[in-house]
Tab-separated table of C-alpha atoms in Angstrom:
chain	number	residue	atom	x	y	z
A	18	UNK	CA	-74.466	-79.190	-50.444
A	19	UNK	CA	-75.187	-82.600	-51.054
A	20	UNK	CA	-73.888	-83.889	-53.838
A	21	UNK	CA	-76.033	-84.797	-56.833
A	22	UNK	CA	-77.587	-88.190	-57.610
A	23	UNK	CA	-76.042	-89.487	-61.282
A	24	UNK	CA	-79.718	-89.961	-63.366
A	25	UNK	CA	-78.177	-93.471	-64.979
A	26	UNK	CA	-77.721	-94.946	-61.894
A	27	UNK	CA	-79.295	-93.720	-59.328
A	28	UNK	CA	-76.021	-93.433	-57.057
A	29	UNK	CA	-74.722	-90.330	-55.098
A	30	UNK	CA	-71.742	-88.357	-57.003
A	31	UNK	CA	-68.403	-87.706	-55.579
A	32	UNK	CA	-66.396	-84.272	-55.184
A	33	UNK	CA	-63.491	-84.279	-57.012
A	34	UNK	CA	-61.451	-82.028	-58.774
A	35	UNK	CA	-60.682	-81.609	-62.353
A	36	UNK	CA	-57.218	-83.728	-62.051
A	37	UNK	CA	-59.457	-86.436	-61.555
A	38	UNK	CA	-61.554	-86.083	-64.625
A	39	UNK	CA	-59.304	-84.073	-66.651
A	40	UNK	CA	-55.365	-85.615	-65.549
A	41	UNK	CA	-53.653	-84.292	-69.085
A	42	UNK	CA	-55.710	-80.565	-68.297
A	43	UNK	CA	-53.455	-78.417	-65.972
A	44	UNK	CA	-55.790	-75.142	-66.200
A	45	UNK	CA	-58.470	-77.529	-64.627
A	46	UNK	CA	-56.834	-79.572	-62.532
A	47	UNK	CA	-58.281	-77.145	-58.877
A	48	UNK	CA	-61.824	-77.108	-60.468
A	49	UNK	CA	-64.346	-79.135	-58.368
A	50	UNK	CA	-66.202	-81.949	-60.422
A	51	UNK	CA	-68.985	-84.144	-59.144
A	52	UNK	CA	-68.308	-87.613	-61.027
A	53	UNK	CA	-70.245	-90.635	-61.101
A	54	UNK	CA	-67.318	-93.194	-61.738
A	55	UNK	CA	-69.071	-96.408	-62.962
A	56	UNK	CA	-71.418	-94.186	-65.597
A	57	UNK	CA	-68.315	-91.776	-66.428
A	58	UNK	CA	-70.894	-88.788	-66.044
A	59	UNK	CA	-69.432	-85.937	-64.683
A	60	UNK	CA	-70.730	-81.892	-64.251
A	61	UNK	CA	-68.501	-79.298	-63.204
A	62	UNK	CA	-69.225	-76.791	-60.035
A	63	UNK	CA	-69.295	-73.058	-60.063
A	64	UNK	CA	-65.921	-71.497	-59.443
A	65	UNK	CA	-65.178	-71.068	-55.912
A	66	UNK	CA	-67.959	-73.443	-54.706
A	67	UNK	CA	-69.326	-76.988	-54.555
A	68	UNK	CA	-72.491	-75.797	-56.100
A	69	UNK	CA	-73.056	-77.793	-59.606
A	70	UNK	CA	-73.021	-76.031	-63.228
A	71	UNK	CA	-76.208	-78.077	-64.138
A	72	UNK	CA	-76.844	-82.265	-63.707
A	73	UNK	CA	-74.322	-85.026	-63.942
A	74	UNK	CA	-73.700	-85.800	-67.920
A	75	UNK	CA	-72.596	-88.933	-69.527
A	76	UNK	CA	-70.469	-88.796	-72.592
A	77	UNK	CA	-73.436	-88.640	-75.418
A	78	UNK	CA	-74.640	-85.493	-72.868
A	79	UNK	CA	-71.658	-83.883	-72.682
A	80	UNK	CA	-71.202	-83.674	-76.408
A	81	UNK	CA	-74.744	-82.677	-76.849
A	82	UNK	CA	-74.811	-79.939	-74.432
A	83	UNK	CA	-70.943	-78.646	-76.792
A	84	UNK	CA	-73.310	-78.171	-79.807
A	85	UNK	CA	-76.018	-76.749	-78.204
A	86	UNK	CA	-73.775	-74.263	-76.637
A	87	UNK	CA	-71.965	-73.749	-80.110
A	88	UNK	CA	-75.778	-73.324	-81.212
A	89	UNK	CA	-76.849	-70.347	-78.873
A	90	UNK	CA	-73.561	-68.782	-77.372
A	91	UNK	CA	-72.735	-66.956	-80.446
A	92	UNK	CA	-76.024	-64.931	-80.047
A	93	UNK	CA	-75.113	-63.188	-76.797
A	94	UNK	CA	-71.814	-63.266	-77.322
A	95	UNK	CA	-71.472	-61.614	-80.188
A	96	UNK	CA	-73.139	-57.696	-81.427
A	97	UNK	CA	-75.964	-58.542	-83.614
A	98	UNK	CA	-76.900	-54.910	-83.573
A	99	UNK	CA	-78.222	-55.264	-87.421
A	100	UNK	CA	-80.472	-57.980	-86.431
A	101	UNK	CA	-82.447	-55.117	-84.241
A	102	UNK	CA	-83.195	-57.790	-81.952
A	103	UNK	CA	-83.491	-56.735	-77.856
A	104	UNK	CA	-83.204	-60.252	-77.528
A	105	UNK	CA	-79.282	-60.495	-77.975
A	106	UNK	CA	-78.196	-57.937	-75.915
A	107	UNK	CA	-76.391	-60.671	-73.169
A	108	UNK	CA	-76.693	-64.021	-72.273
A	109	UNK	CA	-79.925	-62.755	-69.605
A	110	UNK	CA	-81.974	-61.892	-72.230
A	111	UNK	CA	-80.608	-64.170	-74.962
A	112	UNK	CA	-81.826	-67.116	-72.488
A	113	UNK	CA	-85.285	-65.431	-72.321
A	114	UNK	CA	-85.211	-65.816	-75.954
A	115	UNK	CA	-84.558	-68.931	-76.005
A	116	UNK	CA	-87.069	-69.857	-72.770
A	117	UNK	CA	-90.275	-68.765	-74.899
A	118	UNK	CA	-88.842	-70.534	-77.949
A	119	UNK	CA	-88.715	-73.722	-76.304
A	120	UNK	CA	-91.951	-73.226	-74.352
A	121	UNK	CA	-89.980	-72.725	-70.960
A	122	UNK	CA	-89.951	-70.438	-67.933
A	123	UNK	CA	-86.991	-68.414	-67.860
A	124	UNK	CA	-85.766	-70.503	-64.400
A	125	UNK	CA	-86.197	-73.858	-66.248
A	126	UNK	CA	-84.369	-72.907	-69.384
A	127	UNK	CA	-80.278	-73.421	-68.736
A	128	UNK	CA	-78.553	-75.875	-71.396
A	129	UNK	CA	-76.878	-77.464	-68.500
A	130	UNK	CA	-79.832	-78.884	-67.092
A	131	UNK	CA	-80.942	-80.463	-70.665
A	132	UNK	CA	-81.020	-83.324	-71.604
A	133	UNK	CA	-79.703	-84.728	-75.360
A	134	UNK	CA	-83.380	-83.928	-76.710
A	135	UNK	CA	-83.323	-80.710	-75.531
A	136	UNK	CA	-80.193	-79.863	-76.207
A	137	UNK	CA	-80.970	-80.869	-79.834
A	138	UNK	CA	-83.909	-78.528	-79.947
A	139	UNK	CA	-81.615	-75.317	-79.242
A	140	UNK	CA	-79.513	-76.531	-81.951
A	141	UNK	CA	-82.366	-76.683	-84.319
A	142	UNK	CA	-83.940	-73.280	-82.797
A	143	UNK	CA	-80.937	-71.496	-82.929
A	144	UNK	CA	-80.214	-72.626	-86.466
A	145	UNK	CA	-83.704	-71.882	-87.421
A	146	UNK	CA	-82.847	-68.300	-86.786
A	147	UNK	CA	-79.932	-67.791	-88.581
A	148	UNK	CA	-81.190	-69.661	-91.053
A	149	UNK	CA	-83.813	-66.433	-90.936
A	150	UNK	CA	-81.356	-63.303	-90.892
A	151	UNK	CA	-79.727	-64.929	-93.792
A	152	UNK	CA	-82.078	-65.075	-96.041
């Protein structure tokens, strides 16, 4: 695997692991990181490989792609069996969901390849919904 190009500069990543990027985090301190040092972007790798959880983020990202994930986990994770919604069953279909709300294929649609704007959309799409059930 080659590692990733950062998207603010234009440079090649570096493996690391997390006690790089995370020094004060024992539980992460064996995880493998891909860091872009001078743009202090950084995106995590799929346990047991070198194979990146989505592309290089820079603080404003990172924080971005927190809310939307605080947006949209909550539907798969939880049982919104009164919602009768197929949609929620688990995170699969709860992505499919969110694929044709954002105008997406199902293979483009994974919060860890958005960027800010995007992120911001699943925050407004997801809050658009339970703004819905609520009422």
């Amino acid at each position: 695997m080659t590692a990733p190009t950062c998207p603010y500069c234009n440079q090649q990543s570096e493996l690391v692991t997390g006690a790089v990027v995370y020094p004060n985090h024992w539980h992460l301190r064996d995880k493998q990181i891909y860091r872009c040092a001078p743009c202090s972007a950084w995106v995590g790798c799929h346990d047991g490989t070198t194979m990146p959880l989505g592309r290089l983020a820079n603080a404003r990202l990172r924080k971005a792609k927190i809310r939307a994930h605080a947006a949209f986990d909550p539907l798969w994770r939880k049982n919104y069996a009164d919602w009768d919604e197929a949609y929620f069953r688990d995170r699969s279909t709860a992505y499919k969901w969110l694929a044709e709300q954002l105008g997406l294929t199902r293979d483009e649609c994974h919060i860890g390849m958005f960027d800010v704007d995007m992120c911001q959309r699943v925050e407004d799409v997801c809050s658009s919904l339970f703004s819905q059930e609520q009422a």
